[in-house]
mmCIF file of C-alpha atoms in Angstrom:
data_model
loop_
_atom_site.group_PDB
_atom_site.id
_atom_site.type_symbol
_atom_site.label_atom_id
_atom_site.label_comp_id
_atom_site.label_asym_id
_atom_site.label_seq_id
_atom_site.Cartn_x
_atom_site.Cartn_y
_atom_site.Cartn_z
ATOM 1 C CA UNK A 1 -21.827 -6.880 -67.838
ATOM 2 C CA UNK A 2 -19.729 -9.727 -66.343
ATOM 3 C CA UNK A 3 -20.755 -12.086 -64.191
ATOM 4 C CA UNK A 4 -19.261 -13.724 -61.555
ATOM 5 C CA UNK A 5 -17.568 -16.977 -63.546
ATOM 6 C CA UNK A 6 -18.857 -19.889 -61.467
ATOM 7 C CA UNK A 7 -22.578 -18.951 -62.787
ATOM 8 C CA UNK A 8 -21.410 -20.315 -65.755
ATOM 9 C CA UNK A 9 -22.077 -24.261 -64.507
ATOM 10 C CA UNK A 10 -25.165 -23.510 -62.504
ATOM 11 C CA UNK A 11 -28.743 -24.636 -63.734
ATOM 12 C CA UNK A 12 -31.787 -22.824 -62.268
ATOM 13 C CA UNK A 13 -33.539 -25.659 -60.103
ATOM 14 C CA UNK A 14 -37.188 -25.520 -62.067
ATOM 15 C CA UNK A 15 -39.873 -25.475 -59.035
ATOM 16 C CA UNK A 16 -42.981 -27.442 -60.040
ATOM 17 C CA UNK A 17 -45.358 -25.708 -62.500
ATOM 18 C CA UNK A 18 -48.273 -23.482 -60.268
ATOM 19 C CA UNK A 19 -51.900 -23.863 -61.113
ATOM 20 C CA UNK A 20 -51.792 -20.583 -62.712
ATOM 21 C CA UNK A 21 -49.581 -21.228 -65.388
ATOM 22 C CA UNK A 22 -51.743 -24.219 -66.723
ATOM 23 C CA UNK A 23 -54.659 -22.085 -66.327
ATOM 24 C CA UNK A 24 -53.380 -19.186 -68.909
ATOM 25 C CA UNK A 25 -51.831 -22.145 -71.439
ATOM 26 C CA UNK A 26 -54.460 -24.181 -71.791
ATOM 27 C CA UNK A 27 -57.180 -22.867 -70.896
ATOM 28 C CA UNK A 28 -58.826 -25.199 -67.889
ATOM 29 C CA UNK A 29 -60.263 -23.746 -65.253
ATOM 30 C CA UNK A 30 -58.611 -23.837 -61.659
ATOM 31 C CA UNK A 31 -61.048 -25.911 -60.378
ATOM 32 C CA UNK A 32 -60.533 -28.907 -62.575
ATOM 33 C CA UNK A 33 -55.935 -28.867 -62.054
ATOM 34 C CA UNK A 34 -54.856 -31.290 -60.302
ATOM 35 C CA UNK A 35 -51.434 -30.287 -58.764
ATOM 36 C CA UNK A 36 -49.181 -33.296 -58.147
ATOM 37 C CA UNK A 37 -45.843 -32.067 -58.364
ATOM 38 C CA UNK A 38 -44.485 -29.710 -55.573
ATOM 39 C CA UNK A 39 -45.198 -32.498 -52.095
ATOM 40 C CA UNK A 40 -47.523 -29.757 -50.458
ATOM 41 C CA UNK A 41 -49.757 -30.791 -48.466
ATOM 42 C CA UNK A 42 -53.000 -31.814 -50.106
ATOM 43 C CA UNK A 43 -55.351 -31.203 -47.158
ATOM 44 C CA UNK A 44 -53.705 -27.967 -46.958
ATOM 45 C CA UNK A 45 -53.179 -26.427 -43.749
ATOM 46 C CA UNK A 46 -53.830 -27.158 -39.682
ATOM 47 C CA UNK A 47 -57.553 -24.574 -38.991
ATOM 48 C CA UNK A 48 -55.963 -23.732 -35.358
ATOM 49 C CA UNK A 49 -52.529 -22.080 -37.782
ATOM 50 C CA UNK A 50 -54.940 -20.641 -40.747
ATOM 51 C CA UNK A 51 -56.829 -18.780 -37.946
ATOM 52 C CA UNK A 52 -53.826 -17.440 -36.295
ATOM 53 C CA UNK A 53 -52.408 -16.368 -39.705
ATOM 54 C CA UNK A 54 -55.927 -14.407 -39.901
ATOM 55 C CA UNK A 55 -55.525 -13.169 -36.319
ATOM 56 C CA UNK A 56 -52.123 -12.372 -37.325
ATOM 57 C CA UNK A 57 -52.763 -10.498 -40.536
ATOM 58 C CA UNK A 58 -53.010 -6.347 -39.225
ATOM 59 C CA UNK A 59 -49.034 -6.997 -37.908
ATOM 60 C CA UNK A 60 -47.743 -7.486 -41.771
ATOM 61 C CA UNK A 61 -46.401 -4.429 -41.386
ATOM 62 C CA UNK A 62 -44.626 -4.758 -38.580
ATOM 63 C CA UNK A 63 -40.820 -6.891 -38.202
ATOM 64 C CA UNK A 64 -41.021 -10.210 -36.493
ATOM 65 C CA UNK A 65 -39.446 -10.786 -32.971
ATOM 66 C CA UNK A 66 -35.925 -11.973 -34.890
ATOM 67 C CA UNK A 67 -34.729 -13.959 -31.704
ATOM 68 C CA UNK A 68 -38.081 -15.873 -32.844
ATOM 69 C CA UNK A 69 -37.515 -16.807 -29.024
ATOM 70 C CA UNK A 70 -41.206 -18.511 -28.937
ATOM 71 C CA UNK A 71 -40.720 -20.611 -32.235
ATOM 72 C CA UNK A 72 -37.235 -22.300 -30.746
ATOM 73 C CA UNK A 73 -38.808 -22.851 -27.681
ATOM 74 C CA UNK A 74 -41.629 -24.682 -28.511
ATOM 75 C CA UNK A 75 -38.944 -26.734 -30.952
ATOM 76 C CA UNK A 76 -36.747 -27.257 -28.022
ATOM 77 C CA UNK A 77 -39.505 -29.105 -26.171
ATOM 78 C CA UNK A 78 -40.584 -31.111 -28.648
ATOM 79 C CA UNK A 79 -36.898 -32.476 -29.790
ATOM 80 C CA UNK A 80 -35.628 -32.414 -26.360
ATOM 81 C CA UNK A 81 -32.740 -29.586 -26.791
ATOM 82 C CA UNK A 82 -31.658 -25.718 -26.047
ATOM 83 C CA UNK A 83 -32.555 -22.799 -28.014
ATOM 84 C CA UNK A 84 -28.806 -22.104 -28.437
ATOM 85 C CA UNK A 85 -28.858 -25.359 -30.773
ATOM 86 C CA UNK A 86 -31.559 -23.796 -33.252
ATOM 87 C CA UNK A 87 -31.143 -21.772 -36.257
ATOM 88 C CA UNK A 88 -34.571 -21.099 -38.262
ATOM 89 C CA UNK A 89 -34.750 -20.549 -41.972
ATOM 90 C CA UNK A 90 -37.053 -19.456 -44.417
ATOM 91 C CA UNK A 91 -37.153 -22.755 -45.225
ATOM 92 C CA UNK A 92 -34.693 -25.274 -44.676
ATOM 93 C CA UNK A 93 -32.821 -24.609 -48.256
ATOM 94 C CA UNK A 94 -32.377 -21.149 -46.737
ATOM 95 C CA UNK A 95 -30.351 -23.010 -43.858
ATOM 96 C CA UNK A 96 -28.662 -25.339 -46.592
ATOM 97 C CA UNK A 97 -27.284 -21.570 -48.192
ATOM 98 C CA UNK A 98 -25.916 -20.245 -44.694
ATOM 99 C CA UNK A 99 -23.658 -23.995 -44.362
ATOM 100 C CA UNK A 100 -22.706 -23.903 -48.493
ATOM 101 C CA UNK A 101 -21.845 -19.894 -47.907
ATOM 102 C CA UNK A 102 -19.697 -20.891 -43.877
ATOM 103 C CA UNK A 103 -17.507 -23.424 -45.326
ATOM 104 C CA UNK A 104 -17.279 -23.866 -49.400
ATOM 105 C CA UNK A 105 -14.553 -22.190 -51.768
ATOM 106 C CA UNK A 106 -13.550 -22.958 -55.171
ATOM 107 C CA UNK A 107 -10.599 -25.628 -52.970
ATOM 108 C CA UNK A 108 -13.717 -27.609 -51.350
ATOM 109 C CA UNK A 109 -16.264 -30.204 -52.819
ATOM 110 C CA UNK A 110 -19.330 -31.810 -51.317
ATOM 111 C CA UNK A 111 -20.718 -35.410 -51.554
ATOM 112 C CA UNK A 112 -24.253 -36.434 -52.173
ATOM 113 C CA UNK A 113 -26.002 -39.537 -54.092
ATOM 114 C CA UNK A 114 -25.926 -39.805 -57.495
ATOM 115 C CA UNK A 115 -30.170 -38.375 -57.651
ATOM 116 C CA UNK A 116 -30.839 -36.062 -54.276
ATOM 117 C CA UNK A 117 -31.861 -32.702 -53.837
ATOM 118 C CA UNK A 118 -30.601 -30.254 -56.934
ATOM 119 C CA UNK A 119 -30.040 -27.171 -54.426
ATOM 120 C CA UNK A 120 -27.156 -29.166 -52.487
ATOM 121 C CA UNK A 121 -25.278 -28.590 -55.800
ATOM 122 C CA UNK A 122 -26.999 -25.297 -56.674
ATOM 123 C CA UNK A 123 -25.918 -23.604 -53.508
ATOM 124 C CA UNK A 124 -21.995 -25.588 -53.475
ATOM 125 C CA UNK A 125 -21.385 -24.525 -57.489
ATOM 126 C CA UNK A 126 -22.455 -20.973 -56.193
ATOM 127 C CA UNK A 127 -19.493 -21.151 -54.008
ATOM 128 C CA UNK A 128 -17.057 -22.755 -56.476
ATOM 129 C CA UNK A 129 -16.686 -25.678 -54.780
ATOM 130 C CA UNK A 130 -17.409 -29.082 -56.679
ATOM 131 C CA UNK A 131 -19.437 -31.954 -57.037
ATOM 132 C CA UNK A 132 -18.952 -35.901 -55.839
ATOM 133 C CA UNK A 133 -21.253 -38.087 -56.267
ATOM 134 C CA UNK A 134 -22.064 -42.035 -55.668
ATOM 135 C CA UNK A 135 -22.874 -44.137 -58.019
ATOM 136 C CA UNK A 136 -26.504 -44.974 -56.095
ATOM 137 C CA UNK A 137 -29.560 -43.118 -55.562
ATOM 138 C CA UNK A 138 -29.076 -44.554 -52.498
ATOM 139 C CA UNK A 139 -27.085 -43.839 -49.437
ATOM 140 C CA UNK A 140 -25.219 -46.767 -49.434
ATOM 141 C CA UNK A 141 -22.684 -46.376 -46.713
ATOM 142 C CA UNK A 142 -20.169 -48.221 -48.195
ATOM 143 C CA UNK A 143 -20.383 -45.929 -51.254
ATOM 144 C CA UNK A 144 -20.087 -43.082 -49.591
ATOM 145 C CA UNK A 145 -17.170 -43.843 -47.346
ATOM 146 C CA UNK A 146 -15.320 -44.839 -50.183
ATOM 147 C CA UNK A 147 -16.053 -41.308 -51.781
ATOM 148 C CA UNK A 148 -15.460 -39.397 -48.550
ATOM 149 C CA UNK A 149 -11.994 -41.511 -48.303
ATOM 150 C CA UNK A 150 -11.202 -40.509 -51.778
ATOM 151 C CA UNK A 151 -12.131 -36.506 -52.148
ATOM 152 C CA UNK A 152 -12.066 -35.792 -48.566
ATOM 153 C CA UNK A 153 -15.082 -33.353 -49.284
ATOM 154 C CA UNK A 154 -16.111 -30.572 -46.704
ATOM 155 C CA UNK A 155 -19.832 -31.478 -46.404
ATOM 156 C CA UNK A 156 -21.190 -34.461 -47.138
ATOM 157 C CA UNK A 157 -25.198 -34.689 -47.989
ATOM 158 C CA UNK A 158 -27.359 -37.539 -46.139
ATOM 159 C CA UNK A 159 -31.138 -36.983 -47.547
ATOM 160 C CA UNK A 160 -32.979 -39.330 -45.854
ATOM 161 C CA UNK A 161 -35.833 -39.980 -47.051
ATOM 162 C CA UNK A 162 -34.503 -38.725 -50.057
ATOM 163 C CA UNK A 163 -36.142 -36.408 -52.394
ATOM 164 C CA UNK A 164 -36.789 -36.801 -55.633
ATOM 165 C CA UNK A 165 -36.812 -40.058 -55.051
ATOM 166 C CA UNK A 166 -38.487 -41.370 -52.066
ATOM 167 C CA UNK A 167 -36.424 -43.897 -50.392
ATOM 168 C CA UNK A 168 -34.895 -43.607 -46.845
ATOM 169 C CA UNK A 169 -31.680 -44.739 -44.871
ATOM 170 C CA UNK A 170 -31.894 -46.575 -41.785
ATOM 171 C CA UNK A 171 -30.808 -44.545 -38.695
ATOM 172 C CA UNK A 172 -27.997 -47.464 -38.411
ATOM 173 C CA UNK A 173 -26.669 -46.785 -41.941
ATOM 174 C CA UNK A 174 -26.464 -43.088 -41.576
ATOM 175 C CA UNK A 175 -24.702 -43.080 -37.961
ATOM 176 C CA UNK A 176 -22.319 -45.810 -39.635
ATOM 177 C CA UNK A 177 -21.501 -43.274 -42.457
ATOM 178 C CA UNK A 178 -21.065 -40.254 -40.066
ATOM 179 C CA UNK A 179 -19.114 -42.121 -37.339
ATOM 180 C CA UNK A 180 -16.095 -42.961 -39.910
ATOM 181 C CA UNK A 181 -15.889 -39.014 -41.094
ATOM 182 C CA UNK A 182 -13.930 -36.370 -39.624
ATOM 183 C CA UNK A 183 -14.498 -33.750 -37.882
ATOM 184 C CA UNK A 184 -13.500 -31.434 -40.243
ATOM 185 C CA UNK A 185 -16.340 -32.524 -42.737
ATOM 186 C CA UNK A 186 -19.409 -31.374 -41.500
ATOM 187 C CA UNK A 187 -22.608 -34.294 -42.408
ATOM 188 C CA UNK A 188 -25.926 -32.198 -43.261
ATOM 189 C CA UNK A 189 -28.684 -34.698 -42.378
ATOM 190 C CA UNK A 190 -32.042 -33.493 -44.162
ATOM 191 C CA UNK A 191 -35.247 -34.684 -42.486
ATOM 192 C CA UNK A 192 -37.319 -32.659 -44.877
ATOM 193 C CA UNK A 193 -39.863 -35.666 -44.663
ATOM 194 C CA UNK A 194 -39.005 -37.162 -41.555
ATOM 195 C CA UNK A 195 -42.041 -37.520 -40.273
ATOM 196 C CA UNK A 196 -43.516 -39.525 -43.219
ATOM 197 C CA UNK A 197 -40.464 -42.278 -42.719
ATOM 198 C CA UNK A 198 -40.749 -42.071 -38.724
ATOM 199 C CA UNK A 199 -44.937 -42.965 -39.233
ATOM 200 C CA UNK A 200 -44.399 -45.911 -41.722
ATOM 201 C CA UNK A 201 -40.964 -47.698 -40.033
ATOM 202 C CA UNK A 202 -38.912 -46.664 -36.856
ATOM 203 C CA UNK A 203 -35.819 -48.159 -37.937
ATOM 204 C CA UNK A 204 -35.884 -44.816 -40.600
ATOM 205 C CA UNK A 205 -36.943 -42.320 -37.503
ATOM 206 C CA UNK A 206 -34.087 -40.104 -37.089
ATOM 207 C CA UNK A 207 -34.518 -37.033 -34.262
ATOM 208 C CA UNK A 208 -32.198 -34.205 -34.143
ATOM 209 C CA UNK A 209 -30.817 -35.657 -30.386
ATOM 210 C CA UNK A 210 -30.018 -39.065 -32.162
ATOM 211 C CA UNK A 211 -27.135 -36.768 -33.852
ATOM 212 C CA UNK A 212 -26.495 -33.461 -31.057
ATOM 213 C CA UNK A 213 -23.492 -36.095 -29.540
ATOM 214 C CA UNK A 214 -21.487 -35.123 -32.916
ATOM 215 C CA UNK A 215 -19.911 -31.748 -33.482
ATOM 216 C CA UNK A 216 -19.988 -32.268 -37.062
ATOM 217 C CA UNK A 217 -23.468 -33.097 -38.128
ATOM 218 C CA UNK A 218 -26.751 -30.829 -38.658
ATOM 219 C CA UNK A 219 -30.247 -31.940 -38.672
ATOM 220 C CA UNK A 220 -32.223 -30.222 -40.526
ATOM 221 C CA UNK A 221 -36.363 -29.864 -41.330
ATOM 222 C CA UNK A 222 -38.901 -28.025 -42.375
ATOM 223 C CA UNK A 223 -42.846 -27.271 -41.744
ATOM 224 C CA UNK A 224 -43.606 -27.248 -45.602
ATOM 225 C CA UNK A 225 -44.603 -31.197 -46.240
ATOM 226 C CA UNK A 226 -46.616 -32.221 -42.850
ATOM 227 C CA UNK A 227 -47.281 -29.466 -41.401
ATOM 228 C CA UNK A 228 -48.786 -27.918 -44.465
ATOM 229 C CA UNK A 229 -46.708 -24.490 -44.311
ATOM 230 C CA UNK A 230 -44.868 -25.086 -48.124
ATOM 231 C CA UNK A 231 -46.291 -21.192 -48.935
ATOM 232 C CA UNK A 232 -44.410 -19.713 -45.303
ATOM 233 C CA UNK A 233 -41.398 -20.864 -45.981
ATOM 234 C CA UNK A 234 -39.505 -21.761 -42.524
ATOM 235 C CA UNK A 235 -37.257 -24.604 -41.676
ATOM 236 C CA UNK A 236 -34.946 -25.280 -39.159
ATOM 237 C CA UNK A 237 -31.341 -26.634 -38.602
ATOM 238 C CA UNK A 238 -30.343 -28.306 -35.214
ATOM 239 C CA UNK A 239 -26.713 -28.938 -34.220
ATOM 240 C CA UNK A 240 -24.386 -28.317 -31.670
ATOM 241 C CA UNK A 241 -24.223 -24.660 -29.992
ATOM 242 C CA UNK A 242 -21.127 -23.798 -31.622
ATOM 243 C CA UNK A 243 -21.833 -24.359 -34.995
ATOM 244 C CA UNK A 244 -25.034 -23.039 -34.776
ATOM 245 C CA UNK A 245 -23.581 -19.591 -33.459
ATOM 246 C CA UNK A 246 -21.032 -19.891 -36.481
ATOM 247 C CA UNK A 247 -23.805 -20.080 -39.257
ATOM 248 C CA UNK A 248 -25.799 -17.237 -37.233
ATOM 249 C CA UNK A 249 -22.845 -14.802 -39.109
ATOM 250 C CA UNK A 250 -24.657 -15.772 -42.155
ATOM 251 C CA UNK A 251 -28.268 -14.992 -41.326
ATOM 252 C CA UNK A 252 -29.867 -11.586 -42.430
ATOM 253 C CA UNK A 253 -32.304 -9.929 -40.142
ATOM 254 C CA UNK A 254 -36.314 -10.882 -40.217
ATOM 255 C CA UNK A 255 -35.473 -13.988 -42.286
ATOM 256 C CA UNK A 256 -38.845 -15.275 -42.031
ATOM 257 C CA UNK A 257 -42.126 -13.143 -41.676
ATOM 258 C CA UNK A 258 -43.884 -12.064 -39.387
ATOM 259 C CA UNK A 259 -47.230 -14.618 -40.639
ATOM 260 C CA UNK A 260 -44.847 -17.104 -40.931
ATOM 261 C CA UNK A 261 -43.722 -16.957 -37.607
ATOM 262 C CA UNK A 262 -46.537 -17.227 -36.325
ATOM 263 C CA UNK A 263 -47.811 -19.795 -38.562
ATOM 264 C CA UNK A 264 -44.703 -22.041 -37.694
ATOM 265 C CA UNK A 265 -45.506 -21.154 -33.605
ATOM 266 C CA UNK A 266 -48.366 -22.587 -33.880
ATOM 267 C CA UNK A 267 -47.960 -25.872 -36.201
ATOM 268 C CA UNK A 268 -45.649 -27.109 -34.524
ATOM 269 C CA UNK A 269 -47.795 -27.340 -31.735
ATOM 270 C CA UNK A 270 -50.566 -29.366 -33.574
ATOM 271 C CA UNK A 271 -49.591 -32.838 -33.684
ATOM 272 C CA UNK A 272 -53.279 -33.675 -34.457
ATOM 273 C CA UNK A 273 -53.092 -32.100 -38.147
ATOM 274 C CA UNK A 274 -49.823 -33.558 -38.723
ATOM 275 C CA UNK A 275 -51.005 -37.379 -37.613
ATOM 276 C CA UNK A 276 -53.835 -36.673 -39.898
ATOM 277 C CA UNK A 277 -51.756 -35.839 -42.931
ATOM 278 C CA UNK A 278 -49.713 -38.603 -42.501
ATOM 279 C CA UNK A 279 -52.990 -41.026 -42.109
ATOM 280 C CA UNK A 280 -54.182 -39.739 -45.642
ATOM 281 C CA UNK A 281 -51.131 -40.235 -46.957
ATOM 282 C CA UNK A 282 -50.851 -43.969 -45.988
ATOM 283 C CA UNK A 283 -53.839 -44.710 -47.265
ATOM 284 C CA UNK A 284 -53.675 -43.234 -50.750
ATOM 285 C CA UNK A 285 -50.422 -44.158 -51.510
ATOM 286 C CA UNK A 286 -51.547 -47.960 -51.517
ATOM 287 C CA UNK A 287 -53.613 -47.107 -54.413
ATOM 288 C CA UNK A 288 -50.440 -45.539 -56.649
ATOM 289 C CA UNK A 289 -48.815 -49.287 -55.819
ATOM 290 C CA UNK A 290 -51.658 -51.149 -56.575
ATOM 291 C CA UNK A 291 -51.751 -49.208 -59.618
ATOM 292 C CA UNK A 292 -48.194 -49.567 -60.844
ATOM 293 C CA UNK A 293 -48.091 -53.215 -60.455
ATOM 294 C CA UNK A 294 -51.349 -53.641 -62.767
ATOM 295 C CA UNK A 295 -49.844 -51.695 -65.122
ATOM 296 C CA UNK A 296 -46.437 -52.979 -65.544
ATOM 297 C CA UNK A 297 -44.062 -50.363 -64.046
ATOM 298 C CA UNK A 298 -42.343 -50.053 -61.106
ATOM 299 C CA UNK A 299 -42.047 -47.947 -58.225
ATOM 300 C CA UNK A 300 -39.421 -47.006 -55.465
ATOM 301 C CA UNK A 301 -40.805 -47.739 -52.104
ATOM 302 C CA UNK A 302 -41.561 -44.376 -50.438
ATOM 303 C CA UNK A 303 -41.487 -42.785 -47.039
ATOM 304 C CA UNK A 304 -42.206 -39.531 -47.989
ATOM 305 C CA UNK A 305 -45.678 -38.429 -48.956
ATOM 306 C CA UNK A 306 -44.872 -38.596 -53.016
ATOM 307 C CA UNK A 307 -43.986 -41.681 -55.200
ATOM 308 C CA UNK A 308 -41.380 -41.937 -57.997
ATOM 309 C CA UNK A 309 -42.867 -44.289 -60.882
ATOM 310 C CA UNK A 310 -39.797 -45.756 -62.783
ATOM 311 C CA UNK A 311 -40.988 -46.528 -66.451
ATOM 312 C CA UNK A 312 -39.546 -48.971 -68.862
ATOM 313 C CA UNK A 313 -38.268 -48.027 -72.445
ATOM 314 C CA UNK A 314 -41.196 -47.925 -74.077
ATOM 315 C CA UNK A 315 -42.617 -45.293 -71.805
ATOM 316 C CA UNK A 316 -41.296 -41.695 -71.811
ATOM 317 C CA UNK A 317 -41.457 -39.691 -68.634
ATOM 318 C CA UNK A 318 -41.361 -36.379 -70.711
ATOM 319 C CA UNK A 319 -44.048 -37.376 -72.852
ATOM 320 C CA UNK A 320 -46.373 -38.292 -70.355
ATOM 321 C CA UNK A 321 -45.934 -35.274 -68.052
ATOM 322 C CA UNK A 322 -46.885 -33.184 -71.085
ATOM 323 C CA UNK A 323 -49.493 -35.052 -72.117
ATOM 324 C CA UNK A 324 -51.082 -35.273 -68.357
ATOM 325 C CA UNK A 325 -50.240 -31.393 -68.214
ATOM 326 C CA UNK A 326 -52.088 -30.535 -70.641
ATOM 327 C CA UNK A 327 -55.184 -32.107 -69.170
ATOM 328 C CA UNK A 328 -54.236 -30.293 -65.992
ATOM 329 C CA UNK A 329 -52.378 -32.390 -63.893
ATOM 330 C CA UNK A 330 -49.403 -31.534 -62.502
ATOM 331 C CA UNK A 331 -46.517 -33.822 -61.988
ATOM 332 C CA UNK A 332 -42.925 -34.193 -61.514
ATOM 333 C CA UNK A 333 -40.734 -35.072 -65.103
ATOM 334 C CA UNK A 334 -37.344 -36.645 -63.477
ATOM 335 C CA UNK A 335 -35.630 -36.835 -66.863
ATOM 336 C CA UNK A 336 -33.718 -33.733 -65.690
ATOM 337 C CA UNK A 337 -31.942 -36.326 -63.068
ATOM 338 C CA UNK A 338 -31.304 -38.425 -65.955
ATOM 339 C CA UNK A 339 -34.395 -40.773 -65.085
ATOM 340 C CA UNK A 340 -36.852 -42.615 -67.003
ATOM 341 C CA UNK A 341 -39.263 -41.569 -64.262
ATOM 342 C CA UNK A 342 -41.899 -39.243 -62.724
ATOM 343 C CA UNK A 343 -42.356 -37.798 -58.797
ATOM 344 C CA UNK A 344 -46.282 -37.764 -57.979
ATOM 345 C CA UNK A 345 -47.283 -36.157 -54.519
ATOM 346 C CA UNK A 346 -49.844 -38.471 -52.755
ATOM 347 C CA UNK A 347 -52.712 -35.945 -53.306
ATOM 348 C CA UNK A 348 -56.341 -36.437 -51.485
ATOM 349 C CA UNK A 349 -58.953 -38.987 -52.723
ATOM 350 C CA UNK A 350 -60.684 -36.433 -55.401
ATOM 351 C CA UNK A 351 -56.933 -35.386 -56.961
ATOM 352 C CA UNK A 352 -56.229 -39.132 -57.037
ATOM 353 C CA UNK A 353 -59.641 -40.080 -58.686
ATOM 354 C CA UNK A 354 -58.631 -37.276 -61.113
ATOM 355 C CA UNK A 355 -55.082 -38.012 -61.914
ATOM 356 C CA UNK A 356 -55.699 -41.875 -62.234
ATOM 357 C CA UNK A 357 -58.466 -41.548 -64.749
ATOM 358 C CA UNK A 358 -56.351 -39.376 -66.781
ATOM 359 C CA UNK A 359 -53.171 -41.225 -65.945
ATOM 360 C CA UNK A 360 -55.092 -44.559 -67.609
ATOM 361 C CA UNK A 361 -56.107 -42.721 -70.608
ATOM 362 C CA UNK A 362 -52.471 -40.933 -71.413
ATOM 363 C CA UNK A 363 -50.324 -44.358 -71.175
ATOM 364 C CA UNK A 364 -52.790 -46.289 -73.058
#
């Protein structure tokens, strides 16, 4: 059987190993795996959405309402725009497929950093198009312009803060970058963990009306990190009306469920849950700095709720996520992005206890 050629330079993005699979290779039990790798949220999810998703559970049979009129409404009040400027995904990647699948052909590339998120490329090699990148991790405007002025790509990537790797772009820096491109480029602007960067410094905060004034640019988040929905799988993208109504020729019918549109109804209502998340978060992540610096690495400051440890040559990011798996914690191996480093989600005070006791043990 042939395949269609331009499979031929795609890699399959590797999700982060579930608790099951540790479970049947090694032989812990559940209980004692630590999961560290996938940036769910460790205190799980908000009680008000787990008892609507019980409440919820006798209409899995039937569709969900698929103008999902009540979800965009209750986003439209809290970012302050129309329904008509909504498009909702099963998760934002889903969203990320309708823009690669509206615009890319094998005549078009896209620009992103030189370590961001792998389905940017995944979804733009599926289309033919290819790949620019900067020389950074970060988005350095200057590096970017000088890209954009170069290739003259058709969508340009700003991941801020930036995943795998934690760091974020002022709101300055990215309106600088999309300000001097085109119109004809459109600038995806991925606030997966937006709310992480907007708690720990508002010069990072970035809302989808700072960027509705440009016909060009999509926001676009997600209810998987803080609000604790990574197993529902919705996101969101928020742009101008007309672009929106251009990628809604992409979207299938009932792309979300009907628990998950609930679920999403509901969490994004409770800003309690996700102020508490965040709180956690700030306050365990001082102990993974602390940490480092005793122990001779370094780290890249995050405002997301994981941290990337960057080891020094006589460390091995492989070796350690192999040896820590087998004890049954789960982490992040970035030599895949060509780094000497590892991506640890902030987890709660037990999973920290656990994965710094072992942590100590494996790099000794």
């Amino acid at each position: 059987m042939k395949f269609n050629k331009v499979l031929e330079s795609i890699k399959t993005y590797e999700a982060g190993k579930p608790i099951e699979l540790v479970v049947r290779e090694f032989g812990i039990s559940p209980e004692e795996v630590v999961k560290l790798a996938s940036n769910e949220n460790p205190i799980g999810t908000s009680p008000a959405v787990a008892e609507v998703i019980r409440k919820n559970a006798d209409k899995a049979h039937l569709y969900p309402d698929d103008s999902m009129f009540e979800l965009k409404e209750v986003l439209s009040r809290k970012f302050s725009v129309e329904d008509e400027n909504i498009i909702i995904g099963a998760g934002s990647d889903q969203v990320l497929e309708f823009i690669s699948r509206a615009l890319l052909n094998e005549n078009e590339s896209v620009l992103m950093s030189a370590v961001t998120f792998a389905m940017y490329e995944i979804y733009a090699r599926q289309m033919g198009a290819k790949i620019v990148r900067t020389p950074s991790y970060e988005h350095k405007a200057d590096e970017f312009l000088d890209a954009y002025n170069e290739y003259k790509p058709k969508i340009v990537y700003i991941c801020t803060p930036n995943n795998p790797t934690g760091d974020a772009t002022g709101k300055e820096e990215v309106l600088r970058i999309i300000e001097a491109i085109d119109n004809d480029t459109l600038v995806v602007v991925d606030g997966a963990y937006m709310e992480y960067a907007a708690a720990k410094d508002t010069k990072y905060a970035i809302t989808p009306n700072d960027l509705l004034g440009y016909e060009n640019v999509i926001y676009l988040g997600t209810f998987s990190k803080a609000y604790g929905l990574g197993g529902m799988r919705v996101g969101y993208g928020i742009a101008q009306r007309d672009l929106i109504k251009e990628l809604y020729k992409m979207r299938p019918p009932f792309n979300i469920t009907t628990l998950s549109l609930a679920a999403a109804i509901e969490a994004a209502k409770d800003n309690t849950f996700v102020k508490e998340s965040i709180a956690l978060h700030q306050e365990q992540i001082k102990r993974y700095e602390t940490f480092a610096r005793e122990n001779g690495f370094t780290y890249i400051d995050s405002y997301t709720n994981f941290i990337t440890y960057l080891f020094p040559d006589s460390m091995n990011s492989t070796d350690i996520s192999d040896m820590l798996l087998k004890r049954g914690v789960i982490i992040r191996n970035l030599a895949s992005y060509g780094m000497n480093a590892v991506r640890i989600t902030i987890g709660t005070e037990r999973q920290n206890d656990i994965f710094f006791k072992h942590f100590a043990e494996v790099i000794a």
